[in-house]
């Protein structure tokens, strides 16, 4: 198969178009997750990142939500919790305690809807 520069230009343009759509979708998903977490979370001091690979990184100062809310978040966005890392730093000189929590999620398998024909 012989390819010309025009063929490669078309392929690269198609790639750029697809990438732009993926970036737009990633941002839309992140925004939806942020809004959801703001309504159910204990704090708004968090950073969430939806990666192209389908992993979600969530870092927060303090406790964002309890165990039940984590599972609700997973249900709403079809996620599986991979790692949960919680670090408590106590500074006895300043008499302060800081909590940092990190989560790593992955997207789950999508289930196809089946219609019940009533048979």
PDB file of C-alpha atoms in Angstrom:
ATOM      1  CA  UNK A   1       0.000   0.000   0.000  1.00  0.00           C
ATOM      2  CA  UNK A   2       1.463   3.284  -1.064  1.00  0.00           C
ATOM      3  CA  UNK A   3       0.561   6.283   1.028  1.00  0.00           C
ATOM      4  CA  UNK A   4       1.002   9.875   0.006  1.00  0.00           C
ATOM      5  CA  UNK A   5       1.455  12.949   2.114  1.00  0.00           C
ATOM      6  CA  UNK A   6      -2.243  13.713   1.561  1.00  0.00           C
ATOM      7  CA  UNK A   7      -3.181  10.373   3.100  1.00  0.00           C
ATOM      8  CA  UNK A   8      -1.085  11.080   6.181  1.00  0.00           C
ATOM      9  CA  UNK A   9      -2.534  14.566   6.486  1.00  0.00           C
ATOM     10  CA  UNK A  10      -6.036  13.068   6.492  1.00  0.00           C
ATOM     11  CA  UNK A  11      -5.065  10.454   9.085  1.00  0.00           C
ATOM     12  CA  UNK A  12      -3.450  13.049  11.338  1.00  0.00           C
ATOM     13  CA  UNK A  13      -6.440  15.376  10.982  1.00  0.00           C
ATOM     14  CA  UNK A  14      -8.783  12.517  11.910  1.00  0.00           C
ATOM     15  CA  UNK A  15      -6.577  11.782  14.923  1.00  0.00           C
ATOM     16  CA  UNK A  16      -6.673  15.430  16.022  1.00  0.00           C
ATOM     17  CA  UNK A  17     -10.469  15.513  15.665  1.00  0.00           C
ATOM     18  CA  UNK A  18     -10.850  12.350  17.751  1.00  0.00           C
ATOM     19  CA  UNK A  19      -8.444  13.655  20.390  1.00  0.00           C
ATOM     20  CA  UNK A  20     -10.360  16.946  20.649  1.00  0.00           C
ATOM     21  CA  UNK A  21     -13.592  14.990  21.178  1.00  0.00           C
ATOM     22  CA  UNK A  22     -11.919  12.835  23.855  1.00  0.00           C
ATOM     23  CA  UNK A  23     -10.635  15.882  25.709  1.00  0.00           C
ATOM     24  CA  UNK A  24     -14.118  17.400  25.606  1.00  0.00           C
ATOM     25  CA  UNK A  25     -15.666  14.185  26.940  1.00  0.00           C
ATOM     26  CA  UNK A  26     -13.046  13.880  29.698  1.00  0.00           C
ATOM     27  CA  UNK A  27     -13.774  17.437  30.845  1.00  0.00           C
ATOM     28  CA  UNK A  28     -17.514  16.799  30.777  1.00  0.00           C
ATOM     29  CA  UNK A  29     -17.093  13.651  32.899  1.00  0.00           C
ATOM     30  CA  UNK A  30     -14.793  15.472  35.360  1.00  0.00           C
ATOM     31  CA  UNK A  31     -17.286  18.317  35.705  1.00  0.00           C
ATOM     32  CA  UNK A  32     -20.131  15.881  36.364  1.00  0.00           C
ATOM     33  CA  UNK A  33     -18.070  14.106  39.019  1.00  0.00           C
ATOM     34  CA  UNK A  34     -17.093  17.418  40.661  1.00  0.00           C
ATOM     35  CA  UNK A  35     -20.704  18.568  40.852  1.00  0.00           C
ATOM     36  CA  UNK A  36     -21.788  15.217  42.297  1.00  0.00           C
ATOM     37  CA  UNK A  37     -19.030  15.259  44.931  1.00  0.00           C
ATOM     38  CA  UNK A  38     -19.868  18.830  45.921  1.00  0.00           C
ATOM     39  CA  UNK A  39     -23.443  17.774  46.703  1.00  0.00           C
ATOM     40  CA  UNK A  40     -22.582  14.679  48.772  1.00  0.00           C
ATOM     41  CA  UNK A  41     -19.034  15.329  50.019  1.00  0.00           C
ATOM     42  CA  UNK A  42     -17.919  16.583  53.401  1.00  0.00           C
ATOM     43  CA  UNK A  43     -15.424  19.018  51.835  1.00  0.00           C
ATOM     44  CA  UNK A  44     -14.908  20.822  48.553  1.00  0.00           C
ATOM     45  CA  UNK A  45     -11.121  20.735  48.936  1.00  0.00           C
ATOM     46  CA  UNK A  46     -10.426  18.065  46.330  1.00  0.00           C
ATOM     47  CA  UNK A  47      -8.944  17.546  42.884  1.00  0.00           C
ATOM     48  CA  UNK A  48     -10.379  14.958  40.520  1.00  0.00           C
ATOM     49  CA  UNK A  49      -8.866  13.874  37.232  1.00  0.00           C
ATOM     50  CA  UNK A  50     -10.444  11.587  34.635  1.00  0.00           C
ATOM     51  CA  UNK A  51      -7.704   9.970  32.549  1.00  0.00           C
ATOM     52  CA  UNK A  52      -8.046   8.784  28.952  1.00  0.00           C
ATOM     53  CA  UNK A  53      -7.394   5.243  30.141  1.00  0.00           C
ATOM     54  CA  UNK A  54     -10.568   5.268  32.234  1.00  0.00           C
ATOM     55  CA  UNK A  55      -8.853   5.723  35.592  1.00  0.00           C
ATOM     56  CA  UNK A  56      -9.957   8.429  37.975  1.00  0.00           C
ATOM     57  CA  UNK A  57      -7.590  10.040  40.458  1.00  0.00           C
ATOM     58  CA  UNK A  58      -9.209  11.812  43.384  1.00  0.00           C
ATOM     59  CA  UNK A  59      -7.069  13.645  45.947  1.00  0.00           C
ATOM     60  CA  UNK A  60      -8.549  15.577  48.840  1.00  0.00           C
ATOM     61  CA  UNK A  61      -7.616  17.294  52.067  1.00  0.00           C
ATOM     62  CA  UNK A  62      -9.755  15.931  54.848  1.00  0.00           C
ATOM     63  CA  UNK A  63     -12.350  13.216  54.551  1.00  0.00           C
ATOM     64  CA  UNK A  64     -14.427  13.726  51.434  1.00  0.00           C
ATOM     65  CA  UNK A  65     -17.050  11.090  52.177  1.00  0.00           C
ATOM     66  CA  UNK A  66     -17.803   7.978  54.162  1.00  0.00           C
ATOM     67  CA  UNK A  67     -17.719   4.390  52.930  1.00  0.00           C
ATOM     68  CA  UNK A  68     -21.386   4.323  51.899  1.00  0.00           C
ATOM     69  CA  UNK A  69     -20.954   7.517  49.865  1.00  0.00           C
ATOM     70  CA  UNK A  70     -17.897   6.035  48.124  1.00  0.00           C
ATOM     71  CA  UNK A  71     -19.997   3.096  46.956  1.00  0.00           C
ATOM     72  CA  UNK A  72     -22.791   5.450  45.841  1.00  0.00           C
ATOM     73  CA  UNK A  73     -20.231   7.458  43.829  1.00  0.00           C
ATOM     74  CA  UNK A  74     -19.034   4.212  42.245  1.00  0.00           C
ATOM     75  CA  UNK A  75     -22.612   3.202  41.390  1.00  0.00           C
ATOM     76  CA  UNK A  76     -23.503   6.545  39.821  1.00  0.00           C
ATOM     77  CA  UNK A  77     -20.418   6.664  37.574  1.00  0.00           C
ATOM     78  CA  UNK A  78     -19.909   2.898  37.077  1.00  0.00           C
ATOM     79  CA  UNK A  79     -16.557   2.830  38.907  1.00  0.00           C
ATOM     80  CA  UNK A  80     -14.523   0.339  40.887  1.00  0.00           C
ATOM     81  CA  UNK A  81     -12.336   1.499  43.765  1.00  0.00           C
ATOM     82  CA  UNK A  82      -8.774   0.237  43.276  1.00  0.00           C
ATOM     83  CA  UNK A  83      -6.781   2.065  45.945  1.00  0.00           C
ATOM     84  CA  UNK A  84      -7.718   4.183  48.928  1.00  0.00           C
ATOM     85  CA  UNK A  85      -4.809   5.831  50.736  1.00  0.00           C
ATOM     86  CA  UNK A  86      -5.443   7.922  53.848  1.00  0.00           C
ATOM     87  CA  UNK A  87      -2.563   9.730  55.557  1.00  0.00           C
ATOM     88  CA  UNK A  88      -2.889  11.478  58.906  1.00  0.00           C
ATOM     89  CA  UNK A  89      -0.165  13.980  59.756  1.00  0.00           C
ATOM     90  CA  UNK A  90      -0.032  15.196  63.342  1.00  0.00           C
ATOM     91  CA  UNK A  91       2.099  18.245  64.080  1.00  0.00           C
ATOM     92  CA  UNK A  92       2.577  18.321  67.843  1.00  0.00           C
ATOM     93  CA  UNK A  93       4.487  21.616  67.769  1.00  0.00           C
ATOM     94  CA  UNK A  94       1.588  23.429  66.093  1.00  0.00           C
ATOM     95  CA  UNK A  95      -1.069  21.197  67.666  1.00  0.00           C
ATOM     96  CA  UNK A  96      -2.622  20.470  64.253  1.00  0.00           C
ATOM     97  CA  UNK A  97      -3.764  17.373  62.420  1.00  0.00           C
ATOM     98  CA  UNK A  98      -4.028  17.120  58.644  1.00  0.00           C
ATOM     99  CA  UNK A  99      -5.764  14.347  56.765  1.00  0.00           C
ATOM    100  CA  UNK A 100      -4.986  13.653  53.116  1.00  0.00           C
ATOM    101  CA  UNK A 101      -6.975  11.040  51.241  1.00  0.00           C
ATOM    102  CA  UNK A 102      -6.192   9.675  47.786  1.00  0.00           C
ATOM    103  CA  UNK A 103      -8.444   7.435  45.728  1.00  0.00           C
ATOM    104  CA  UNK A 104      -7.846   5.593  42.491  1.00  0.00           C
ATOM    105  CA  UNK A 105     -10.877   4.326  40.596  1.00  0.00           C
ATOM    106  CA  UNK A 106     -11.305   2.583  37.284  1.00  0.00           C
ATOM    107  CA  UNK A 107     -14.343   2.527  35.068  1.00  0.00           C
ATOM    108  CA  UNK A 108     -16.347  -0.669  35.234  1.00  0.00           C
ATOM    109  CA  UNK A 109     -17.776  -2.758  32.475  1.00  0.00           C
ATOM    110  CA  UNK A 110     -20.825  -1.201  30.921  1.00  0.00           C
ATOM    111  CA  UNK A 111     -23.937  -3.318  31.080  1.00  0.00           C
ATOM    112  CA  UNK A 112     -26.246  -3.336  28.120  1.00  0.00           C
ATOM    113  CA  UNK A 113     -29.844  -2.583  28.918  1.00  0.00           C
ATOM    114  CA  UNK A 114     -32.180  -5.443  28.283  1.00  0.00           C
ATOM    115  CA  UNK A 115     -35.855  -4.925  27.756  1.00  0.00           C
ATOM    116  CA  UNK A 116     -38.294  -7.241  29.429  1.00  0.00           C
ATOM    117  CA  UNK A 117     -40.843  -8.265  26.836  1.00  0.00           C
ATOM    118  CA  UNK A 118     -43.142  -9.589  29.536  1.00  0.00           C
ATOM    119  CA  UNK A 119     -43.077 -13.190  28.292  1.00  0.00           C
TER     120      UNK A 119
END
